[in-house]
Coordinates of C-alpha atoms and ligand atoms in Angstrom, one line a residue:
M788 CA -28.5 58.1 -15.3
S789 CA -25.6 60.5 -15.7
K790 CA -24.4 60.8 -19.3
L791 CA -21.0 61.7 -20.7
W792 CA -22.7 64.3 -22.8
G793 CA -25.4 65.8 -20.6
G794 CA -24.1 69.6 -20.6
R795 CA -25.8 70.6 -24.1
F796 CA -29.1 69.0 -23.5
T797 CA -32.0 70.6 -21.5
G798 CA -34.8 68.1 -21.8
E799 CA -34.7 64.1 -20.8
I800 CA -34.2 61.7 -23.5
D801 CA -36.8 59.3 -24.5
S802 CA -36.1 55.9 -22.3
L803 CA -36.6 54.1 -25.6
V804 CA -34.2 56.1 -27.4
Y805 CA -31.7 55.3 -24.5
D806 CA -31.9 52.0 -24.6
F807 CA -31.6 51.8 -28.1
N808 CA -28.5 54.0 -28.6
A809 CA -26.9 52.1 -25.4
S810 CA -24.5 49.5 -25.9
I811 CA -23.4 48.4 -22.7
S812 CA -25.3 45.1 -22.8
F813 CA -22.9 43.8 -25.3
D814 CA -19.7 46.1 -25.2
K815 CA -19.4 45.4 -21.3
R816 CA -17.4 42.2 -22.4
M817 CA -14.5 44.5 -23.6
Y818 CA -14.1 45.9 -20.0
R819 CA -10.5 44.7 -19.4
Q820 CA -9.4 46.1 -22.9
D821 CA -11.1 49.4 -22.0
I822 CA -9.5 49.8 -18.8
K823 CA -5.9 48.6 -20.1
G824 CA -6.2 51.3 -22.6
S825 CA -7.2 53.8 -19.9
I826 CA -4.5 53.1 -17.8
V827 CA -1.8 53.8 -20.5
H828 CA -3.9 57.0 -21.7
A829 CA -3.5 58.3 -18.2
G830 CA -0.1 57.7 -17.9
M831 CA 0.7 59.4 -20.9
L832 CA -1.2 62.4 -19.8
G833 CA 1.0 62.4 -16.7
K834 CA 4.0 61.9 -18.3
C835 CA 3.5 64.6 -20.8
G836 CA 2.4 67.0 -18.1
I837 CA -1.1 67.4 -20.0
I838 CA -2.6 66.6 -16.3
P839 CA -0.8 67.0 -12.9
Q840 CA 1.5 63.7 -12.2
E841 CA -0.7 62.9 -8.8
D842 CA -3.9 63.0 -10.9
S843 CA -2.6 60.6 -13.4
D844 CA -1.3 58.3 -10.3
A845 CA -4.7 58.4 -8.9
I846 CA -6.7 57.5 -11.9
V847 CA -4.2 54.7 -12.6
K848 CA -4.7 53.4 -9.1
G849 CA -8.3 53.9 -9.3
L850 CA -8.8 52.2 -12.6
K851 CA -6.5 49.1 -11.6
G852 CA -8.8 48.9 -8.3
I853 CA -11.9 48.7 -10.8
L854 CA -10.3 46.1 -12.8
S855 CA -9.4 43.8 -9.8
D856 CA -13.0 44.5 -8.2
L857 CA -14.6 43.4 -11.4
E858 CA -12.5 40.3 -11.8
S859 CA -13.2 39.0 -8.1
G860 CA -16.9 40.0 -8.6
K861 CA -16.9 42.5 -5.9
L862 CA -17.7 45.0 -8.5
V863 CA -20.7 44.4 -11.0
I864 CA -21.0 46.2 -14.4
D865 CA -24.3 48.9 -13.9
E866 CA -26.4 48.1 -16.8
S867 CA -28.0 51.3 -16.9
M868 CA -24.9 53.1 -18.0
E869 CA -24.8 54.0 -21.8
D870 CA -21.7 52.1 -22.5
I871 CA -18.7 50.2 -20.9
H872 CA -16.8 53.6 -21.4
S873 CA -19.2 55.4 -19.3
F874 CA -19.5 52.9 -16.6
V875 CA -15.6 53.0 -16.0
E876 CA -15.3 56.7 -16.1
S877 CA -18.2 57.3 -13.7
E878 CA -16.9 54.4 -11.3
L879 CA -13.8 55.9 -11.3
T880 CA -14.9 59.2 -10.4
S881 CA -17.2 58.1 -7.8
R882 CA -14.2 56.4 -6.2
I883 CA -11.1 59.1 -6.8
G884 CA -13.4 62.2 -7.3
D885 CA -12.5 65.2 -9.5
A886 CA -9.1 63.5 -10.7
G887 CA -11.1 60.9 -12.5
K888 CA -13.0 63.5 -14.6
K889 CA -9.6 64.2 -16.2
L890 CA -9.2 61.0 -17.7
H891 CA -10.9 61.7 -20.8
T892 CA -8.5 64.9 -21.7
G893 CA -7.5 64.3 -25.4
R894 CA -9.6 61.2 -26.1
S895 CA -12.9 60.8 -27.5
R896 CA -15.0 57.6 -27.1
N897 CA -14.6 57.0 -30.9
D898 CA -10.5 56.4 -30.6
Q899 CA -11.3 54.9 -27.3
V900 CA -13.7 52.1 -28.9
A901 CA -11.5 51.7 -32.0
L902 CA -8.6 50.7 -29.5
D903 CA -10.8 48.3 -27.3
I904 CA -12.1 46.6 -30.5
K905 CA -8.5 46.0 -31.7
L906 CA -7.1 44.9 -28.4
Y907 CA -10.3 42.5 -28.0
I908 CA -9.4 41.2 -31.4
R909 CA -6.0 40.4 -30.3
D910 CA -6.6 38.7 -27.5
Y911 CA -9.3 36.7 -29.4
I912 CA -6.9 35.6 -32.2
D913 CA -4.6 34.5 -29.7
E914 CA -7.0 32.2 -28.0
L915 CA -8.7 31.0 -31.3
D916 CA -5.3 30.3 -32.5
K917 CA -4.3 28.2 -29.5
K918 CA -7.5 26.1 -29.8
I919 CA -7.1 25.8 -33.8
K920 CA -3.5 24.4 -32.8
E921 CA -5.0 21.8 -30.1
L922 CA -7.2 20.8 -32.9
Q923 CA -4.1 20.2 -35.3
N924 CA -2.4 18.2 -32.4
T925 CA -5.2 15.9 -32.6
L926 CA -4.9 15.6 -36.3
C927 CA -1.3 15.0 -36.1
S928 CA -1.5 12.0 -33.7
I929 CA -4.5 10.6 -35.8
I930 CA -2.3 10.7 -38.9
E931 CA 0.9 9.3 -36.8
N932 CA -1.3 6.2 -36.0
N933 CA -2.9 5.7 -39.4
L934 CA -0.2 5.6 -42.0
E935 CA -1.4 2.5 -43.2
T936 CA -5.0 2.3 -42.4
F937 CA -6.5 2.2 -46.0
M938 CA -9.7 3.9 -47.1
P939 CA -11.2 4.7 -50.5
G940 CA -10.3 8.3 -52.0
F941 CA -13.6 10.0 -53.4
T942 CA -14.1 12.1 -56.1
H943 CA -17.7 13.3 -57.2
M944 CA -18.7 11.0 -54.1
Q945 CA -17.6 8.1 -56.2
K946 CA -14.8 5.9 -55.0
A947 CA -11.8 6.6 -56.9
Q948 CA -8.2 5.6 -55.8
P949 CA -7.5 4.3 -52.4
V950 CA -5.8 6.7 -49.9
T951 CA -5.1 6.5 -46.4
L952 CA -6.9 7.9 -43.0
A953 CA -3.3 9.6 -42.4
H954 CA -3.4 11.6 -45.7
H955 CA -7.0 12.2 -45.9
M956 CA -6.6 14.0 -42.2
S957 CA -3.7 15.7 -43.3
A958 CA -5.7 17.5 -45.9
Y959 CA -7.6 19.0 -43.0
F960 CA -4.4 19.7 -41.2
E961 CA -3.4 21.9 -44.3
M962 CA -6.6 23.8 -44.2
F963 CA -6.2 24.6 -40.7
K964 CA -2.8 25.7 -41.3
R965 CA -4.1 28.4 -43.9
D966 CA -6.6 29.6 -41.3
R967 CA -3.9 29.9 -38.7
S968 CA -1.8 31.9 -41.2
R969 CA -4.6 34.2 -42.0
L970 CA -5.3 34.8 -38.5
F971 CA -1.7 35.8 -38.2
D972 CA -1.7 38.1 -41.0
I973 CA -4.7 40.0 -39.7
R974 CA -3.4 40.3 -36.2
K975 CA -0.1 41.7 -37.9
R976 CA -2.0 44.3 -40.2
M977 CA -4.3 45.7 -37.6
N978 CA -1.6 46.2 -35.3
L979 CA -1.3 50.1 -35.2
C980 CA -2.8 52.1 -32.2
P981 CA -5.9 54.2 -33.2
L982 CA -5.6 56.2 -29.8
G983 CA -4.8 59.8 -30.0
S984 CA -7.1 60.2 -33.2
G985 CA -9.5 61.7 -30.9
A986 CA -13.2 62.1 -32.4
L987 CA -11.9 62.4 -35.7
A988 CA -9.1 65.2 -36.3
G989 CA -6.6 64.4 -33.6
T990 CA -6.3 66.8 -30.6
T991 CA -4.4 69.8 -29.5
Y992 CA -2.8 68.3 -26.8
P993 CA 0.9 67.4 -27.0
L994 CA 0.0 63.6 -26.8
D995 CA 2.7 61.1 -26.9
R996 CA 1.1 58.7 -29.5
D997 CA 4.5 56.5 -29.8
Y998 CA 4.4 56.1 -26.0
V999 CA 0.9 54.7 -26.0
A1000 CA 1.3 52.5 -28.9
K1001 CA 4.4 50.7 -27.8
E1002 CA 2.8 50.3 -24.0
L1003 CA -0.1 48.4 -25.6
G1004 CA 2.1 46.2 -27.7
F1005 CA 1.1 47.9 -31.2
D1006 CA 3.9 48.3 -33.8
G1007 CA 3.1 51.9 -33.7
P1008 CA 0.4 54.5 -34.0
T1009 CA -2.1 54.8 -36.9
V1010 CA -1.2 57.4 -39.5
N1011 CA -4.4 58.9 -40.3
S1012 CA -7.1 60.0 -37.5
M1013 CA -10.1 60.2 -39.4
D1014 CA -9.5 56.4 -40.9
S1015 CA -8.2 55.3 -37.2
V1016 CA -11.6 56.0 -35.8
S1017 CA -14.0 54.9 -38.9
D1018 CA -11.8 51.9 -39.8
R1019 CA -13.4 48.1 -39.1
D1020 CA -11.6 46.4 -42.1
H1021 CA -9.9 44.3 -39.4
I1022 CA -13.5 42.9 -38.3
V1023 CA -14.5 42.2 -41.7
E1024 CA -11.0 40.4 -42.3
L1025 CA -11.5 38.5 -39.0
L1026 CA -15.0 37.7 -40.0
A1027 CA -14.0 36.5 -43.4
A1028 CA -11.3 34.2 -41.8
L1029 CA -13.9 33.0 -39.4
S1030 CA -16.2 32.0 -42.2
T1031 CA -13.3 30.0 -44.0
I1032 CA -12.6 28.4 -40.7
M1033 CA -16.3 27.4 -40.6
M1034 CA -16.4 26.6 -44.2
H1035 CA -13.4 24.1 -43.2
L1036 CA -15.1 22.6 -40.0
S1037 CA -18.5 22.4 -42.1
R1038 CA -16.9 20.2 -44.7
F1039 CA -15.0 18.0 -42.1
S1040 CA -18.4 17.8 -40.2
E1041 CA -20.2 16.8 -43.3
E1042 CA -17.7 13.8 -44.0
I1043 CA -18.0 12.8 -40.5
I1044 CA -21.7 12.8 -40.9
I1045 CA -21.4 10.8 -43.8
W1046 CA -18.8 8.2 -42.2
N1047 CA -21.2 8.1 -39.2
S1048 CA -24.3 6.7 -41.4
N1049 CA -25.4 3.4 -41.3
E1050 CA -24.4 2.9 -45.0
Y1051 CA -20.7 3.6 -44.3
R1052 CA -20.0 3.1 -40.7
F1053 CA -16.3 4.3 -41.0
V1054 CA -16.6 5.6 -37.8
E1055 CA -18.3 5.5 -34.5
I1056 CA -18.7 8.8 -32.5
S1057 CA -18.0 8.7 -28.7
D1058 CA -21.3 8.8 -26.6
A1059 CA -20.0 11.8 -24.8
Y1060 CA -20.4 13.4 -28.5
S1061 CA -23.6 12.0 -29.5
T1062 CA -27.3 12.3 -28.8
G1063 CA -30.3 9.9 -28.9
S1064 CA -33.7 10.4 -30.5
S1065 CA -36.8 10.8 -28.1
I1066 CA -38.9 8.5 -30.2
M1067 CA -36.3 6.1 -32.1
P1068 CA -34.5 4.1 -29.6
Q1069 CA -31.9 2.8 -32.0
K1070 CA -30.8 6.2 -32.9
K1071 CA -27.2 7.5 -31.9
N1072 CA -27.0 11.0 -34.0
P1073 CA -24.1 13.0 -35.0
D1074 CA -25.3 16.3 -33.8
I1075 CA -22.0 18.0 -32.8
A1076 CA -21.1 17.7 -36.4
E1077 CA -24.6 18.8 -37.4
L1078 CA -24.6 21.9 -35.1
V1079 CA -21.1 23.1 -36.5
R1080 CA -22.2 22.5 -40.2
G1081 CA -25.5 24.8 -39.1
K1082 CA -23.7 27.5 -37.4
T1083 CA -21.4 28.1 -40.3
G1084 CA -24.6 30.0 -41.5
R1085 CA -24.3 32.4 -38.9
V1086 CA -20.8 33.1 -39.1
Y1087 CA -21.2 33.9 -42.7
G1088 CA -24.2 36.1 -41.9
A1089 CA -22.2 38.2 -39.5
L1090 CA -19.6 38.7 -42.3
M1091 CA -22.5 39.9 -44.7
S1092 CA -24.1 41.9 -42.2
M1093 CA -20.7 43.8 -41.6
L1094 CA -20.0 44.4 -45.0
T1095 CA -23.5 45.9 -45.4
T1096 CA -23.0 48.2 -42.4
L1097 CA -20.2 49.6 -43.6
K1098 CA -20.8 50.2 -47.0
G1099 CA -22.8 53.5 -46.8
T1100 CA -21.0 55.1 -43.8
P1101 CA -19.2 58.4 -45.0
L1102 CA -15.9 59.5 -43.2
A1103 CA -15.4 59.4 -40.3
Y1104 CA -17.3 58.0 -37.1
N1105 CA -21.2 57.0 -37.6
K1106 CA -23.2 55.2 -34.9
D1107 CA -23.5 52.7 -37.4
M1108 CA -20.0 51.4 -36.3
Q1109 CA -21.6 50.3 -33.2
E1110 CA -23.2 47.6 -35.0
D1111 CA -19.9 46.0 -35.4
K1112 CA -20.0 44.4 -32.0
E1113 CA -22.9 42.1 -31.5
M1114 CA -22.6 40.1 -34.6
F1115 CA -19.0 39.9 -34.3
F1116 CA -19.1 38.9 -30.6
D1117 CA -21.5 36.1 -31.9
A1118 CA -19.4 35.0 -34.5
A1119 CA -16.3 34.7 -32.4
D1120 CA -17.9 32.9 -29.7
T1121 CA -19.4 30.4 -32.1
V1122 CA -16.2 29.9 -33.7
L1123 CA -14.3 29.0 -30.6
N1124 CA -17.0 26.7 -29.3
C1125 CA -17.2 25.0 -32.6
V1126 CA -13.4 24.4 -32.8
V1127 CA -13.4 23.3 -29.2
L1128 CA -16.4 21.0 -29.6
F1129 CA -15.2 19.5 -33.0
N1130 CA -11.9 18.8 -31.4
G1131 CA -13.5 17.0 -28.5
M1132 CA -15.6 14.8 -31.0
L1133 CA -12.5 14.1 -33.1
S1134 CA -10.3 13.0 -30.6
T1135 CA -12.8 10.4 -29.2
I1136 CA -13.8 9.2 -32.4
T1137 CA -13.2 5.4 -33.6
F1138 CA -12.3 4.7 -37.0
N1139 CA -13.6 1.4 -37.8
K1140 CA -10.2 0.5 -39.7
K1141 CA -11.5 -2.8 -41.4
I1142 CA -14.6 -1.3 -43.1
M1143 CA -12.6 1.5 -44.4
E1144 CA -10.1 -1.1 -46.0
E1145 CA -13.0 -3.2 -47.4
S1146 CA -14.5 -0.2 -48.7
A1147 CA -11.1 1.0 -50.5
K1148 CA -10.9 -2.6 -52.0
N1149 CA -14.1 -2.7 -53.8
G1150 CA -15.5 -0.2 -56.2
F1151 CA -12.4 -0.6 -58.9
T1152 CA -10.2 1.9 -57.0
N1153 CA -7.0 0.0 -58.4
A1154 CA -8.5 0.7 -62.1
T1155 CA -5.6 3.5 -62.7
D1156 CA -3.2 1.2 -61.4
V1157 CA -4.1 -1.7 -64.1
A1158 CA -3.8 0.9 -66.6
D1159 CA -0.3 2.0 -65.1
Y1160 CA 0.6 -1.6 -65.2
L1161 CA 0.0 -1.9 -68.8
V1162 CA 1.8 1.0 -69.5
L1163 CA 4.9 0.0 -67.8
K1164 CA 4.7 -3.2 -70.2
N1165 CA 4.8 -0.5 -73.2
I1166 CA 1.0 -0.1 -73.9
P1167 CA 0.2 3.5 -74.8
F1168 CA -1.8 5.0 -71.9
R1169 CA -4.8 5.8 -73.9
D1170 CA -4.9 2.0 -75.0
A1171 CA -4.4 0.8 -71.6
H1172 CA -7.1 3.1 -70.5
R1173 CA -9.6 1.4 -73.1
I1174 CA -8.5 -2.1 -71.9
V1175 CA -9.1 -1.6 -68.5
G1176 CA -12.6 0.0 -69.0
E1177 CA -13.6 -3.3 -70.6
L1178 CA -12.1 -5.4 -67.9
V1179 CA -14.0 -3.5 -65.5
L1180 CA -17.3 -4.1 -67.7
L1181 CA -16.3 -7.7 -67.5
C1182 CA -16.1 -7.5 -63.6
I1183 CA -19.7 -5.9 -63.3
E1184 CA -21.2 -8.4 -65.5
K1185 CA -19.5 -11.2 -63.3
G1186 CA -19.6 -9.3 -60.0
C1187 CA -16.3 -9.4 -59.2
A1188 CA -13.2 -7.2 -58.5
L1189 CA -10.4 -6.8 -61.1
D1190 CA -7.7 -8.9 -58.7
D1191 CA -10.4 -11.7 -58.8
L1192 CA -10.2 -12.1 -62.5
S1193 CA -7.8 -15.2 -63.5
L1194 CA -4.8 -14.7 -65.5
D1195 CA -6.3 -16.4 -68.5
E1196 CA -9.1 -13.8 -68.4
L1197 CA -6.9 -11.2 -68.2
K1198 CA -4.6 -12.3 -70.8
K1199 CA -7.8 -12.3 -73.3
Y1200 CA -7.8 -8.6 -72.9
S1201 CA -4.1 -8.0 -73.3
P1202 CA -1.4 -10.7 -73.6
V1203 CA 1.3 -8.4 -71.9
I1204 CA -0.3 -9.2 -68.7
E1205 CA 1.6 -11.7 -66.4
Q1206 CA 1.5 -13.1 -62.9
D1207 CA 3.0 -10.0 -61.4
I1208 CA -0.1 -8.1 -62.1
Y1209 CA -1.7 -9.4 -58.9
E1210 CA 0.9 -7.7 -56.9
A1211 CA 0.9 -4.7 -58.8
I1212 CA -2.5 -3.9 -58.2
S1213 CA -3.3 -4.9 -54.7
M1214 CA -4.5 -2.0 -52.8
K1215 CA -1.7 -2.2 -50.5
T1216 CA 0.7 -1.7 -53.5
C1217 CA -1.5 1.2 -54.9
V1218 CA -1.0 3.3 -51.7
M1219 CA 2.5 2.1 -51.1
K1220 CA 3.6 3.3 -54.4
R1221 CA 2.1 6.7 -54.2
C1222 CA 5.3 8.3 -52.9
T1223 CA 5.3 11.6 -54.8
Q1224 CA 5.6 14.5 -52.5
G1225 CA 1.8 15.1 -51.3
A1226 CA 0.7 11.6 -52.0
P1227 CA -0.4 9.1 -49.8
G1228 CA 2.3 6.8 -49.5
P1229 CA 3.4 6.2 -45.9
E1230 CA 7.2 7.2 -47.0
A1231 CA 6.0 10.6 -48.5
M1232 CA 3.7 11.0 -45.3
K1233 CA 6.2 10.2 -43.1
K1234 CA 8.1 13.4 -44.2
V1235 CA 4.9 15.3 -44.0
I1236 CA 4.5 14.3 -40.4
L1237 CA 8.3 15.6 -39.8
A1238 CA 7.1 19.0 -40.9
Y1239 CA 4.1 19.0 -38.7
K1240 CA 5.9 18.1 -35.6
D1241 CA 8.5 20.8 -36.4
Y1242 CA 5.4 23.2 -37.0
L1243 CA 3.5 22.1 -34.1
S1244 CA 6.6 22.8 -31.8
K1245 CA 6.8 26.4 -32.4
Ligands
LIG1740 N1 -20.9 52.8 -28.1 C1 -20.0 53.4 -29.4 C2 -19.8 52.3 -30.5 O1 -19.6 51.2 -30.1 C3 -18.9 54.0 -28.8 C4 -19.1 55.5 -28.3 C5 -19.1 56.5 -29.5 N2 -20.1 57.1 -29.3 C6 -20.2 58.4 -29.7 N3 -21.6 58.9 -29.5 N4 -19.4 58.8 -30.5 O2 -19.2 52.5 -31.6

């Protein structure tokens, strides 16, 4: 096969070495970005008089033809080539002749691949952001419809205080808001164009780097050519952000799995998003949630792998950097799939509101509110805490809830208790009264929904 670098060699490369070195099997997915970069580079070479304008025009036309033939399936990538850059250049030359050989003037595959991956990441971030936003839309409609769907809030996996489903879902909405803002930050920080950095030390041709950067939608060219060809920070940062997204999805999945268990029965996962067992006919398993939780491991793995690959590489480009792609692509595909599948599962899930509400009522989730009631009647909080502790003990002995105790029983523990306590500690009141900013009370949550709608409209 024809190589971009054959001239200096007299012997043939060992075929195992060729395969070991080749990257086309995985970098072929960057063909769009590669061609886009080449089109702008060739245009600039013509505009700056570095190559004749007619050659530049022929290259641009040739590249556009290659792109449309690849998109339509008329042209198939030849995987015997070393990498996507070699494939595009040799296809171009076979189509337009010698002018094609001028495309690589003032460029190295080192700055070319650095550009390709940045363009790829930008496209990927835009797509992922859209999918996370769709998930937030699903969350927002669950929130709107469940302002008064009561459920227990937990600490230490023990029932703590009653909350609402809307409030619980809004916690995840917040996590995904941070995820999206992390993606936005990464996109902004990496948005400098490396093309024109050459192999490592720039070039002697009078390239117009500002023009190339602008044409490709960057905020400007990178500042240091050695850094440009060896910088993979954006991949590390993105993998860290992807890991955080997976961590959020995994925690959410864990809750769905628990809620779906026979003991909880808070949710029913739609048939379309569950699977059965080959032996136990009664089973309906939450496989999607489990897979999302499981796949979190491989995304974390990609982050560790990337950091480790980079840690010993001296300036500037080293072939180690080719290892940035497979792990990253795998993590990127995994996260995109997980967000889409999770959204599908969530948007078709049924919440068993009755069971949730029943569960919120028992487990003494209103104990804090009994103490708060006593405080309002001028009992110091520490004393109130002790009194309620004793009342809980009594309830455990009797096998009842705090609201089930008679006024006489209650008065034995504190004479300030009156009939109004029942209203004060009903589960509904417990939630409704919690209207501080960020709390589950529907009045507080209504303001949150307004803010979410505004956020989602942008
Ligand atoms: N395939 C390489 C990579 O992914 C790009 C080519 C740079 N190769 C080179 N011999 N300088 O990093």
